[in-house]
mmCIF file of C-alpha atoms in Angstrom:
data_model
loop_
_atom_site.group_PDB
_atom_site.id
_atom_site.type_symbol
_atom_site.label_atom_id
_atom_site.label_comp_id
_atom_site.label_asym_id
_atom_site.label_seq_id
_atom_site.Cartn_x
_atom_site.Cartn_y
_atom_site.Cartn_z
ATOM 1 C CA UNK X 1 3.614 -17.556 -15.352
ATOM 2 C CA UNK X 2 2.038 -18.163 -11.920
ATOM 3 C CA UNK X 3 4.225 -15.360 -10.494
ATOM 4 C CA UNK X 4 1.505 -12.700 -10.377
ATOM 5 C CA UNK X 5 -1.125 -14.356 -7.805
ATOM 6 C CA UNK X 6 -1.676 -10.480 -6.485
ATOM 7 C CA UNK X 7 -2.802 -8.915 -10.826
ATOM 8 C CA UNK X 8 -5.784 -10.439 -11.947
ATOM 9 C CA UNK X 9 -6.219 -7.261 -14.251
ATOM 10 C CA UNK X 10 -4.447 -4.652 -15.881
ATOM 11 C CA UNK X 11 -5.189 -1.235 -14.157
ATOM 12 C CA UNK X 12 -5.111 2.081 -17.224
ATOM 13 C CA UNK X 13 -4.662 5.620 -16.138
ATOM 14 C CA UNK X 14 -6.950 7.564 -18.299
ATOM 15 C CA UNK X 15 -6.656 11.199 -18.650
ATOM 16 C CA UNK X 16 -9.134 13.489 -20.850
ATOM 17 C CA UNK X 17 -10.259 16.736 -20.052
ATOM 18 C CA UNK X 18 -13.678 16.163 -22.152
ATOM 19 C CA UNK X 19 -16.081 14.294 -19.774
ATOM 20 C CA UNK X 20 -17.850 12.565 -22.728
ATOM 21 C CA UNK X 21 -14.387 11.210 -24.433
ATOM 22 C CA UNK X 22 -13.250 10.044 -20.620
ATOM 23 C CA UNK X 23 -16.558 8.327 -20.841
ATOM 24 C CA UNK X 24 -15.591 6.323 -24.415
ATOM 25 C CA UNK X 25 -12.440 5.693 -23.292
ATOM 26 C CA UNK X 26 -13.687 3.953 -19.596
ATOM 27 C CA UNK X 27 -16.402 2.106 -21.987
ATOM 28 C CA UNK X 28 -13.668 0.744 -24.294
ATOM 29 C CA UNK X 29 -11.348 -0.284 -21.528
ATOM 30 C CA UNK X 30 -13.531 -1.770 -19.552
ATOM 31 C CA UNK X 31 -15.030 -3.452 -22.235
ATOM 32 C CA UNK X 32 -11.684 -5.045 -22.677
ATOM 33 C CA UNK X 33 -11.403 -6.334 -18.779
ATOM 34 C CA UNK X 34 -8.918 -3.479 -17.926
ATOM 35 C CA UNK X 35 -9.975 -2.198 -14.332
ATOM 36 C CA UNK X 36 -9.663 2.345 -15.358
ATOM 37 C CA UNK X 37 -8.719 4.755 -13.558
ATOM 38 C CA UNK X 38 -9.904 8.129 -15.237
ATOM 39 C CA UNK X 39 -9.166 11.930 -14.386
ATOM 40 C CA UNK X 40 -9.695 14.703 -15.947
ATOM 41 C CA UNK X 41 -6.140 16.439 -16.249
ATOM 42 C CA UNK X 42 -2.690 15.883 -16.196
ATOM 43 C CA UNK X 43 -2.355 16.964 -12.677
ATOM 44 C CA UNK X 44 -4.745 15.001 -11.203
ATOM 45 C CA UNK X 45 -3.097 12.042 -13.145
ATOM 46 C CA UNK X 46 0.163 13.117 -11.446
ATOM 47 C CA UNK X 47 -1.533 13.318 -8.640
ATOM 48 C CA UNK X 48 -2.661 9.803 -8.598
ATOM 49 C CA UNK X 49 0.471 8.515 -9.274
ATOM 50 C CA UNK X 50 1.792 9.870 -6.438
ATOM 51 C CA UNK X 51 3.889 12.215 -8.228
ATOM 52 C CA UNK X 52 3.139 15.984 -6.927
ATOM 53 C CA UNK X 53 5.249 18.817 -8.742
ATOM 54 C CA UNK X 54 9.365 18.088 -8.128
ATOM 55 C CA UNK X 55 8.777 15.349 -5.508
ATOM 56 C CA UNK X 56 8.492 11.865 -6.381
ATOM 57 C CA UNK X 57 6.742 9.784 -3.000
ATOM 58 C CA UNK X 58 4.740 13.173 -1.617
ATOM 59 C CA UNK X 59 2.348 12.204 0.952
ATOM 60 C CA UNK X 60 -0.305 11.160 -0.921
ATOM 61 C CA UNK X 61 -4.134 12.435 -0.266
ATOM 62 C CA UNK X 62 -6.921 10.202 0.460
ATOM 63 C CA UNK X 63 -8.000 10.147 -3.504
ATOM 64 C CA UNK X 64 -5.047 7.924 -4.052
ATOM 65 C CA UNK X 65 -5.809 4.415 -2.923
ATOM 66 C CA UNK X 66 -3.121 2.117 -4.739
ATOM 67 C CA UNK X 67 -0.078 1.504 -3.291
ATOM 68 C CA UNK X 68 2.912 3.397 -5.415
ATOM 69 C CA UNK X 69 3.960 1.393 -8.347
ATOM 70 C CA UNK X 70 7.569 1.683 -6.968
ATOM 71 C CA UNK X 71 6.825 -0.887 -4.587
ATOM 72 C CA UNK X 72 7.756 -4.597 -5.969
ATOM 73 C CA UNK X 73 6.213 -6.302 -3.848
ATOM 74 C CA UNK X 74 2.482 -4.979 -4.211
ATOM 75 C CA UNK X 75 2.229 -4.531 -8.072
ATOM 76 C CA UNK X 76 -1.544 -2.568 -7.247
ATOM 77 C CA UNK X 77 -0.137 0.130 -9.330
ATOM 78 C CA UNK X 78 -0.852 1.382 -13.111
ATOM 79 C CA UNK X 79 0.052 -1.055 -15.796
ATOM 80 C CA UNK X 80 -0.455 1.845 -18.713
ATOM 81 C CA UNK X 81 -1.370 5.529 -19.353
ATOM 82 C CA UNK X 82 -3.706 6.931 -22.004
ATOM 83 C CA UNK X 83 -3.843 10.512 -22.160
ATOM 84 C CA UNK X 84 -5.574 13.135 -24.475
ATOM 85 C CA UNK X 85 -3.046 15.741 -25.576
ATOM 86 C CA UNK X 86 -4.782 18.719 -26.077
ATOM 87 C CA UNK X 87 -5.461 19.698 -22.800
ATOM 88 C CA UNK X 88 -5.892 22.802 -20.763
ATOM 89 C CA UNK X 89 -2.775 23.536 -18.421
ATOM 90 C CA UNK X 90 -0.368 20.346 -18.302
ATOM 91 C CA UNK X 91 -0.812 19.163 -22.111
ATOM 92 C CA UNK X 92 -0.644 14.958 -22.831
ATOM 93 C CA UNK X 93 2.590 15.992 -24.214
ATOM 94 C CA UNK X 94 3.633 17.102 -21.041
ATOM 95 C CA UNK X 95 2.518 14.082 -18.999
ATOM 96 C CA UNK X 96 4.348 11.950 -21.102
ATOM 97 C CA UNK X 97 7.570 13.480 -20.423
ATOM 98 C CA UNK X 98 7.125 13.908 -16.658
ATOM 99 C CA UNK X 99 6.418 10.430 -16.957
ATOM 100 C CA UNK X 100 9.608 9.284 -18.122
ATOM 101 C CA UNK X 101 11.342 11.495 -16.324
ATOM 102 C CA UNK X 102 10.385 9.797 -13.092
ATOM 103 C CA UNK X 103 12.305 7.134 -11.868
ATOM 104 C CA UNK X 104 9.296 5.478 -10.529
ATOM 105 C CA UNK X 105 7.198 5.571 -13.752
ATOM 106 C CA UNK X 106 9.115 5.901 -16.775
ATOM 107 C CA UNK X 107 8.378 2.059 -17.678
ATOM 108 C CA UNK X 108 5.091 2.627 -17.445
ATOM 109 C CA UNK X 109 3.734 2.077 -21.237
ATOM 110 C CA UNK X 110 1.996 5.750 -22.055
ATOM 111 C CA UNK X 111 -0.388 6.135 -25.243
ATOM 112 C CA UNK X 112 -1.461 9.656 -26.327
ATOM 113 C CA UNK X 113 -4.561 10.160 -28.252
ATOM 114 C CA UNK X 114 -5.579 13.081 -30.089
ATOM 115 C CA UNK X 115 -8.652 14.588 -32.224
ATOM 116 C CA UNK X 116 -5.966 16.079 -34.964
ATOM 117 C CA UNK X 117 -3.647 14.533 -37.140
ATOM 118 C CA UNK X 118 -0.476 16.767 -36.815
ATOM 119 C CA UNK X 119 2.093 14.128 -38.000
ATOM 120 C CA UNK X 120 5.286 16.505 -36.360
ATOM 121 C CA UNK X 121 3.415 16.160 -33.320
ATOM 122 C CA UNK X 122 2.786 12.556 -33.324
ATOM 123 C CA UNK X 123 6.701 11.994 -34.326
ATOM 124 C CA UNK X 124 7.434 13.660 -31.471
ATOM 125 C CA UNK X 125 5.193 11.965 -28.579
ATOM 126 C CA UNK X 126 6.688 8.667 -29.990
ATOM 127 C CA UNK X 127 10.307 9.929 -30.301
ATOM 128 C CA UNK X 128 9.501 11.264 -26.489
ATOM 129 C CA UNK X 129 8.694 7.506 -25.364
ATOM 130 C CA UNK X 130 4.936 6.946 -26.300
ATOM 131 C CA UNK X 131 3.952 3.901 -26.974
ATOM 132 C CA UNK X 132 0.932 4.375 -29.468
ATOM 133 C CA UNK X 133 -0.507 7.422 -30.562
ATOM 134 C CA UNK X 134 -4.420 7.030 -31.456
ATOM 135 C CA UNK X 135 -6.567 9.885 -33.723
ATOM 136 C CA UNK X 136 -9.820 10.134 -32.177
ATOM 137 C CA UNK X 137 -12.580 9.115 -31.638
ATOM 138 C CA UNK X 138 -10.809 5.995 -30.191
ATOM 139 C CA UNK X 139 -12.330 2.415 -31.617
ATOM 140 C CA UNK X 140 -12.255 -1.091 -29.981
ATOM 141 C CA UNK X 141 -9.429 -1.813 -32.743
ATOM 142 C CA UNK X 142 -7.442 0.637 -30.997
ATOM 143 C CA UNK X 143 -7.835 -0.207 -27.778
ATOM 144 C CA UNK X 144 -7.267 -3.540 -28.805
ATOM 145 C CA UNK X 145 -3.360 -2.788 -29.748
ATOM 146 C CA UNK X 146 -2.782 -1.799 -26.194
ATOM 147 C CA UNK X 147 -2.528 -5.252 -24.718
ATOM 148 C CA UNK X 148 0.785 -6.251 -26.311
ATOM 149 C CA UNK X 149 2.728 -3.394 -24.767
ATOM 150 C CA UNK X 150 0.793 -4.435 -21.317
ATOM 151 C CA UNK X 151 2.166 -8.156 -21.289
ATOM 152 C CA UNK X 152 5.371 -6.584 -21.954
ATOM 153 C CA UNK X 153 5.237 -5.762 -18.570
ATOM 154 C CA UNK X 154 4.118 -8.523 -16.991
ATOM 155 C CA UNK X 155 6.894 -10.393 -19.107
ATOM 156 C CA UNK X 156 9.447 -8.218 -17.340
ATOM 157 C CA UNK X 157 8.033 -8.896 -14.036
ATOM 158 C CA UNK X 158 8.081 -12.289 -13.944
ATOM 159 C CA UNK X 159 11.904 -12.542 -15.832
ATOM 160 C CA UNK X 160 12.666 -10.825 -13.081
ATOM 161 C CA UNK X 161 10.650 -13.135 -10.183
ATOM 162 C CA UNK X 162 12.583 -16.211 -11.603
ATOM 163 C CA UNK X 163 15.757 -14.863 -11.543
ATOM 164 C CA UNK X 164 16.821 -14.785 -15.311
ATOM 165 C CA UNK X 165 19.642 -12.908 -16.617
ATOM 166 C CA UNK X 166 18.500 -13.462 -19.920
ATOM 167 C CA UNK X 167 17.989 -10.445 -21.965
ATOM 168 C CA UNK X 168 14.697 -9.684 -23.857
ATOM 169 C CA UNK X 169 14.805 -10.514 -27.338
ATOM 170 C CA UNK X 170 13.981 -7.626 -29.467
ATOM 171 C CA UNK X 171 9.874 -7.725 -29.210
ATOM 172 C CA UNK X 172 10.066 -4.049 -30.561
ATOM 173 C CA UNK X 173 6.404 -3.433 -31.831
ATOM 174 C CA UNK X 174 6.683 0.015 -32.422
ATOM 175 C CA UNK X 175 7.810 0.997 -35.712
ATOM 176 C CA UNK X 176 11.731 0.649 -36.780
ATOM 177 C CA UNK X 177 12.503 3.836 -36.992
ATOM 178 C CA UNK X 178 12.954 4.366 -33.188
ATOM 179 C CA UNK X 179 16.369 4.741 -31.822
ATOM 180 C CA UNK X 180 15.717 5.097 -28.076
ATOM 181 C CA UNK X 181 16.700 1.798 -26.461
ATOM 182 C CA UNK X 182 13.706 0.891 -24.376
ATOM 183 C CA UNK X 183 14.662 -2.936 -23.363
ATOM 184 C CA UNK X 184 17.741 -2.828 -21.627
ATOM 185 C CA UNK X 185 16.856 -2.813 -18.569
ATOM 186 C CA UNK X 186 15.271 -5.537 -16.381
ATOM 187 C CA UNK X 187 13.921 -2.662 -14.049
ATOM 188 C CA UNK X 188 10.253 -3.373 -12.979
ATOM 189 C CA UNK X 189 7.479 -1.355 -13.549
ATOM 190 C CA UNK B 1 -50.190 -9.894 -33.539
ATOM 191 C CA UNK B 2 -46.270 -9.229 -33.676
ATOM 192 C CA UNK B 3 -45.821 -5.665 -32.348
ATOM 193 C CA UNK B 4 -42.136 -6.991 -31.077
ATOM 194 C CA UNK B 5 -41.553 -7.752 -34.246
ATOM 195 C CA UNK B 6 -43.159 -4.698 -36.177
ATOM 196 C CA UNK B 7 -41.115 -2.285 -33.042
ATOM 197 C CA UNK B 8 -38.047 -4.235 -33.992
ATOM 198 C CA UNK B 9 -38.327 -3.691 -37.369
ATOM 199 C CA UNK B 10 -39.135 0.083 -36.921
ATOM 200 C CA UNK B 11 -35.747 0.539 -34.856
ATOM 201 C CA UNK B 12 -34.108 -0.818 -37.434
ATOM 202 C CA UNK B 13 -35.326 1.150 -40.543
ATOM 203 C CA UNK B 14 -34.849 4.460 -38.369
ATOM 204 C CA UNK B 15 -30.967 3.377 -37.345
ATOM 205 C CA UNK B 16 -31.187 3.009 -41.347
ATOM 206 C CA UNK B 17 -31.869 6.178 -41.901
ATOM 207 C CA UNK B 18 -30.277 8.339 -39.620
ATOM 208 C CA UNK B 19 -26.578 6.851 -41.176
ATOM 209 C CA UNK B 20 -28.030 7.204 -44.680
ATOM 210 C CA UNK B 21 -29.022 11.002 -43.579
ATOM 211 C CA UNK B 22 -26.095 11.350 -42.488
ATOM 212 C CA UNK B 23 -27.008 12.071 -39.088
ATOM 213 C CA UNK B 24 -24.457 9.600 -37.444
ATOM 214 C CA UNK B 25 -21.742 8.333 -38.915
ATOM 215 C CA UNK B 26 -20.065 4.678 -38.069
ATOM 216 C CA UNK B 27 -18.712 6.194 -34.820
ATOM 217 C CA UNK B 28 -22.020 5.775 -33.619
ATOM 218 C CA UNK B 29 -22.638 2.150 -34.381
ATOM 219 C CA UNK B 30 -18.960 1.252 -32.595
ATOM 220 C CA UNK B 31 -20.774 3.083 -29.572
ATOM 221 C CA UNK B 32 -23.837 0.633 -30.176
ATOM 222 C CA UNK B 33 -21.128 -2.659 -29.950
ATOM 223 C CA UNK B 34 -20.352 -1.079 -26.517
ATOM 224 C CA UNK B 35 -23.641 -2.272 -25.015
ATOM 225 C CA UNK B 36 -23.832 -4.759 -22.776
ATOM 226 C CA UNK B 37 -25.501 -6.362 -19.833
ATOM 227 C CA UNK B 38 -22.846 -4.377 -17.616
ATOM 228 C CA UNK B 39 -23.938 -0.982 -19.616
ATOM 229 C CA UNK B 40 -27.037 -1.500 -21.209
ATOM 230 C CA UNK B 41 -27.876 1.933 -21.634
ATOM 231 C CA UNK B 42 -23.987 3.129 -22.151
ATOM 232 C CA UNK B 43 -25.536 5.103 -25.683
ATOM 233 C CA UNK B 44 -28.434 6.807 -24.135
ATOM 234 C CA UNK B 45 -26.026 7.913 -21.270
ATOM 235 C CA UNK B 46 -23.252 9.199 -23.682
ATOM 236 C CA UNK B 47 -25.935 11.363 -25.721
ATOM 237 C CA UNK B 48 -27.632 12.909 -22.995
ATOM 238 C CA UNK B 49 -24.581 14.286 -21.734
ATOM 239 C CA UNK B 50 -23.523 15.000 -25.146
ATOM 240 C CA UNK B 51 -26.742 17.410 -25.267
ATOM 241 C CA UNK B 52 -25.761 18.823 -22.192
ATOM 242 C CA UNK B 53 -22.662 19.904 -23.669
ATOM 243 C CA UNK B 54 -23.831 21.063 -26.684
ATOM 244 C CA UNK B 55 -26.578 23.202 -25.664
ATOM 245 C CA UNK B 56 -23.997 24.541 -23.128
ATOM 246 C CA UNK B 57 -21.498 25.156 -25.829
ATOM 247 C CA UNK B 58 -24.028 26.742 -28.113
ATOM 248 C CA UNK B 59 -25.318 28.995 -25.248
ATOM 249 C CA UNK B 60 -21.787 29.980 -24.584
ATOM 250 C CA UNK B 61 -21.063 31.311 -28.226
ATOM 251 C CA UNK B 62 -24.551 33.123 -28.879
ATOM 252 C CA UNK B 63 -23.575 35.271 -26.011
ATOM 253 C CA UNK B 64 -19.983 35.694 -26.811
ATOM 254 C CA UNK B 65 -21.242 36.476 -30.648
ATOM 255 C CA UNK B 66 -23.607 39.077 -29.042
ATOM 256 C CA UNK B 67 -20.659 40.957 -27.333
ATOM 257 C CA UNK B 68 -20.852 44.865 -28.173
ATOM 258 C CA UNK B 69 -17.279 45.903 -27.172
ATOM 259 C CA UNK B 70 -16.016 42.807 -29.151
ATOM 260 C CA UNK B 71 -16.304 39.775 -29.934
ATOM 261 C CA UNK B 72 -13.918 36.804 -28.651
ATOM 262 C CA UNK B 73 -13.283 35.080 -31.498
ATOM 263 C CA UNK B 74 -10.359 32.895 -29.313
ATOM 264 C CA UNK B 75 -13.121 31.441 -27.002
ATOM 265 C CA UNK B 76 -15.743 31.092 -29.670
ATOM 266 C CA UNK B 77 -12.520 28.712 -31.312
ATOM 267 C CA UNK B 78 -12.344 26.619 -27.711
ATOM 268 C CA UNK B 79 -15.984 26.244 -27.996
ATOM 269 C CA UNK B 80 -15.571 25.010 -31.634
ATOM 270 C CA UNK B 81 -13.087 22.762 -30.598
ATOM 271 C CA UNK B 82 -14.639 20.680 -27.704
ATOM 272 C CA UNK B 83 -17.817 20.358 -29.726
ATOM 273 C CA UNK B 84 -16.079 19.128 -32.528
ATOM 274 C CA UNK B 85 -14.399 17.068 -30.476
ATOM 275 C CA UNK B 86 -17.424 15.632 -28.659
ATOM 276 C CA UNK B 87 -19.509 15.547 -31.568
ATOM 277 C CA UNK B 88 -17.225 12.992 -33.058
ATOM 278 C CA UNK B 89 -16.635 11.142 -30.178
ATOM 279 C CA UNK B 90 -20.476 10.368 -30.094
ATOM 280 C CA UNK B 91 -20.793 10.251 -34.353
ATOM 281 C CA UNK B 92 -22.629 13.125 -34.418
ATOM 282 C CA UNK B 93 -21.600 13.440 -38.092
ATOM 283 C CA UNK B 94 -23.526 16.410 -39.261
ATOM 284 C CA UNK B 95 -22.522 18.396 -35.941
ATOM 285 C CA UNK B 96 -19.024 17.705 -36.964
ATOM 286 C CA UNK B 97 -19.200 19.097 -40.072
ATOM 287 C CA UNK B 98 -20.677 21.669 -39.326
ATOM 288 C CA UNK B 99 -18.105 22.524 -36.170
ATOM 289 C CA UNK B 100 -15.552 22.565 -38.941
ATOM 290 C CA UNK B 101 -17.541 24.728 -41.944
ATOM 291 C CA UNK B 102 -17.606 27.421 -37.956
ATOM 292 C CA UNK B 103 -14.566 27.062 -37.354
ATOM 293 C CA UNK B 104 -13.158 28.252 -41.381
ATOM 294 C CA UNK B 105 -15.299 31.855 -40.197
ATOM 295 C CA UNK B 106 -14.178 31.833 -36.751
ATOM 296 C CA UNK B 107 -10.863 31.547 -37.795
ATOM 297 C CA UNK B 108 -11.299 34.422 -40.077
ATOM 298 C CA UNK B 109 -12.646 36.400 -37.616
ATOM 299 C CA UNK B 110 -16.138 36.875 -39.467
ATOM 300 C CA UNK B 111 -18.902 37.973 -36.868
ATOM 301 C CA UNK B 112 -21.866 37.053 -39.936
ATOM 302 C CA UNK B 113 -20.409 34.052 -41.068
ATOM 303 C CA UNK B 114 -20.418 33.133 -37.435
ATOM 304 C CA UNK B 115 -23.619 34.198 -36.706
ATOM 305 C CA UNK B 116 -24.700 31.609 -39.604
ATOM 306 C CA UNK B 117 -22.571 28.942 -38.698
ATOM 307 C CA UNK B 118 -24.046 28.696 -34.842
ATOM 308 C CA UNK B 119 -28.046 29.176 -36.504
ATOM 309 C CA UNK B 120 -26.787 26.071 -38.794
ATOM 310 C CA UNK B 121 -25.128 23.976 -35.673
ATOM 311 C CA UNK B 122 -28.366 24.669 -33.537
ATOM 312 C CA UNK B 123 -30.125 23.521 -36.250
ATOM 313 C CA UNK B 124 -27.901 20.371 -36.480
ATOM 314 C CA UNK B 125 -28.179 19.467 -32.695
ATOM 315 C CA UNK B 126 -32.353 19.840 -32.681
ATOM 316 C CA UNK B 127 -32.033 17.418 -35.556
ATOM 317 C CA UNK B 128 -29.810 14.992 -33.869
ATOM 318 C CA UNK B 129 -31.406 15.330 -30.453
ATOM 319 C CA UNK B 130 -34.705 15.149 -32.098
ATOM 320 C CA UNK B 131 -33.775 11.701 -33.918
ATOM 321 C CA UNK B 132 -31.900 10.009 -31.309
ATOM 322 C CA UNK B 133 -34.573 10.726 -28.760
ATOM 323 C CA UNK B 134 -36.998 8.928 -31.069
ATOM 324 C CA UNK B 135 -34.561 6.301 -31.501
ATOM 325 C CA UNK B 136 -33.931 5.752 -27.719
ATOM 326 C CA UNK B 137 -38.049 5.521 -27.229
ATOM 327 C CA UNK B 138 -38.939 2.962 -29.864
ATOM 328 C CA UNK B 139 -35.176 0.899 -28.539
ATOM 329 C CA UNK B 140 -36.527 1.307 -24.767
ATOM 330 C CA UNK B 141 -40.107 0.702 -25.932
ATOM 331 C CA UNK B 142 -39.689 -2.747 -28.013
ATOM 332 C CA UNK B 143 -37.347 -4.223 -25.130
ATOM 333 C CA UNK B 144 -39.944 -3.384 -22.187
ATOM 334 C CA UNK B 145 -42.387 -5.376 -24.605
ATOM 335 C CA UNK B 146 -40.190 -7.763 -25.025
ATOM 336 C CA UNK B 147 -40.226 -8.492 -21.008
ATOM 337 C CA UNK B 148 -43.769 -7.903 -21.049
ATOM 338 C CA UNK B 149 -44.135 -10.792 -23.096
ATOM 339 C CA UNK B 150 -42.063 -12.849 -21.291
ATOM 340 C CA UNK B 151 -44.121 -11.980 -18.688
ATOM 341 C CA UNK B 152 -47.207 -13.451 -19.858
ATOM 342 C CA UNK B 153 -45.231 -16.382 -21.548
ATOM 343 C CA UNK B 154 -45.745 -15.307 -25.122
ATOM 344 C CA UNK B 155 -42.081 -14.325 -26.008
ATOM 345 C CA UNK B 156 -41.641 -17.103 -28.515
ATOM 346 C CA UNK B 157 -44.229 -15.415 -30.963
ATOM 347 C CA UNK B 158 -41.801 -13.205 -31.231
ATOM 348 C CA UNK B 159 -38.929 -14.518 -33.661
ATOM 349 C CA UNK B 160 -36.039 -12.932 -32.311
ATOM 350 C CA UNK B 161 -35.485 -11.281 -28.872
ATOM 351 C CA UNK B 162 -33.879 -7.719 -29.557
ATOM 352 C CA UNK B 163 -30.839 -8.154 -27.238
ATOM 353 C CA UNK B 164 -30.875 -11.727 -25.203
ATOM 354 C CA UNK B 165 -28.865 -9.539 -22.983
ATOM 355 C CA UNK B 166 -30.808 -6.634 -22.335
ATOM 356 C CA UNK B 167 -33.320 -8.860 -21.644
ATOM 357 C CA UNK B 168 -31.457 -10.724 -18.986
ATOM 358 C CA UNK B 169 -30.836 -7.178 -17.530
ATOM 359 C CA UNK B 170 -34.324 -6.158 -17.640
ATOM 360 C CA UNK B 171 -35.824 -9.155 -15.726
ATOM 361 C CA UNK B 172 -32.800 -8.809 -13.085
ATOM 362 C CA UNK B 173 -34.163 -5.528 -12.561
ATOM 363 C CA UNK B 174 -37.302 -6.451 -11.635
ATOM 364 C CA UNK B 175 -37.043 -9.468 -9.611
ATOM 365 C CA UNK B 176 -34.209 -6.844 -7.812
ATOM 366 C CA UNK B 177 -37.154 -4.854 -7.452
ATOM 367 C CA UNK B 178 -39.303 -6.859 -5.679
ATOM 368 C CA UNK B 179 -40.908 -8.226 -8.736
ATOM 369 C CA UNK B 180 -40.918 -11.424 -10.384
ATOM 370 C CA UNK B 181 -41.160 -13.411 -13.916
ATOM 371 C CA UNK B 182 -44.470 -15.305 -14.095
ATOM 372 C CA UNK B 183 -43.963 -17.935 -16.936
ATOM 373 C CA UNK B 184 -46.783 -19.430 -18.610
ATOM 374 C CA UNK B 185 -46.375 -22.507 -20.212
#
């Protein structure tokens, strides 16, 4: 897989209002060898991205230093997202679906983590296209189940680099119940 | 003469305690794991701003209690909330609890049980603050010796070196600063 001379390290996205809780969660990625990212609301996560309100591809401002993802050839951009949910103003809930709405960003892999166990809330984040969805306080072990859904990406990229037209098999690691079909598509991230 | 040894032991038997008080919970000693040479002090740095917060918070809800015209139960929730939140983040297990015992009388809108619940979480948080602070001096305290041993060539009396990496980080910092490692052999 010598395709990716440019990634030496995934890059997370991590939102959390709480300053102590974006602390854990920078400590447990980096921990890991993930290079983080961390903001403290959905906005400034947006923000980041590139994405400002309706337009995808806004002139960025000078906070904003990687490339956007959409560009193939410089893969500087965000491998994953890990947002809180409860949050003041734009909610993890709604980050996740502004996410996937975006052309540019709905492959990006996005985990939502959350201090209460509301099951009709988690059912819906991973009906909605979330990957994981972690009860805090987040542990190592959880942090740990991210990196499969981050080589899926890096899988896609370099089926794509050597030309396959081979389809994924089904690596579905989320749980069965899902109906959305997520692997149909040999878009890059 | 082992002090290392004796310090070592001392840190150990007060970590002891604090989980069998109930003090911190296992969240706390996943926070410990996150230590390393690249954040030595990661669990120092989380509690400190943890006591920021919580004093804040506290502050924030002894006014709000004290309001004549009325008292906003909705922020006093919010306040709740984020120190609940925190306080679990960190395993601040007694906090936690007693976040959520506040929260039953915030809900219900009751200014005494409130009034209760805060004197209780203040009570809490000097506990906490008091034990980790101790904690933190005889942790810092038992590494410098460490180095100071090392110093002075005597660090194999001592029969295990606390961290071999907070070590390492220690003596980095002071040749960094100008200083260096005299070994005596």
């Amino acid at each position: 897989m010598g395709n990716m001379a440019t990634q030496t390290q995934f890059h997370v996205l991590a939102v959390d209002d709480s300053l102590i809780d974006r602390k854990l969660i920078e400590r447990l990625l980096k921990t890991s060898s993930y290079q983080v990212t961390a903001v403290d609301s959905g906005s400034k996560a947006l923000e980041f991205l590139g994405l400002n309100g309706e337009n995808e591809d806004e002139e960025r401002n000078s906070s904003v230093e990687s490339v956007s993802a959409a560009d193939e050839d410089h893969q500087v951009g965000v491998n994953l997202i890990i947002t809180d949910y409860c949050m003041p103003g734009m909610t993890g809930y709604d980050l996740l679906r502004k996410i996937k709405q975006s052309s540019s960003f709905k492959d990006i892999p996005v985990v939502i983590m959350s201090s209460e166990n509301i099951p009709s809330r988690i059912n819906r984040c991973l009906e909605d296209g979330a990957e994981e969805f972690f009860l805090k306080p987040v542990k190592l072990s959880d942090v740990n189940k991210l990196r499969p859904h981050l080589m899926k990406g890096i899988t896609t990229k370099t089926e794509m680099q050597s030309n396959t037209n081979k389809r994924k098999g089904s690596e579905e690691i989320q749980s069965p119940d899902r109906t959305r079909p997520r692997y149909n598509e040999l878009e890059v991230v | 003469m082992d002090f290392v040894n004796q310090l070592q032991r001392k840190f150990i038997d007060y970590s002891s305690s604090l989980h069998r008080e109930g003090i911190v919970d296992d969240q706390f000693t996943q926070l410990r794991k996150l230590e390393d040479e690249n954040s030595p002090h990661f669990v120092m740095e989380v509690a400190s701003l943890f006591f920021e917060d919580c004093e804040k918070l506290i502050n924030n809800m002894a006014i709000a209690l004290e309001q004549k015209q009325g008292v906003d139960f909705k922020q006093i929730d919010e306040c709740i909330h984020q120190l609940k939140g925190s306080s679990s983040s960190i395993g601040a297990m007694r906090v936690k609890n007693a976040c959520i015992a506040f929260r039953s009388f915030s809900d219900a809108q009751n200014r005494e049980g409130c009034l209760r619940c805060l004197q209780q979480l203040s009570h809490e948080y000097s506990l906490l603050k008091n034990k980790l602070q101790t904690l933190f001096v005889v942790s810092v305290a038992s590494r410098y010796l460490y180095v100071c041993l090392l110093m002075v060539g005597r660090e194999n009396e001592h029969a295990e070196p606390f961290s071999d990496v907070l070590v390492f980080q220690l003596e980095q910092q002071i040749v960094a600063a100008g200083g260096s490692i005299p070994r005596v052999h």
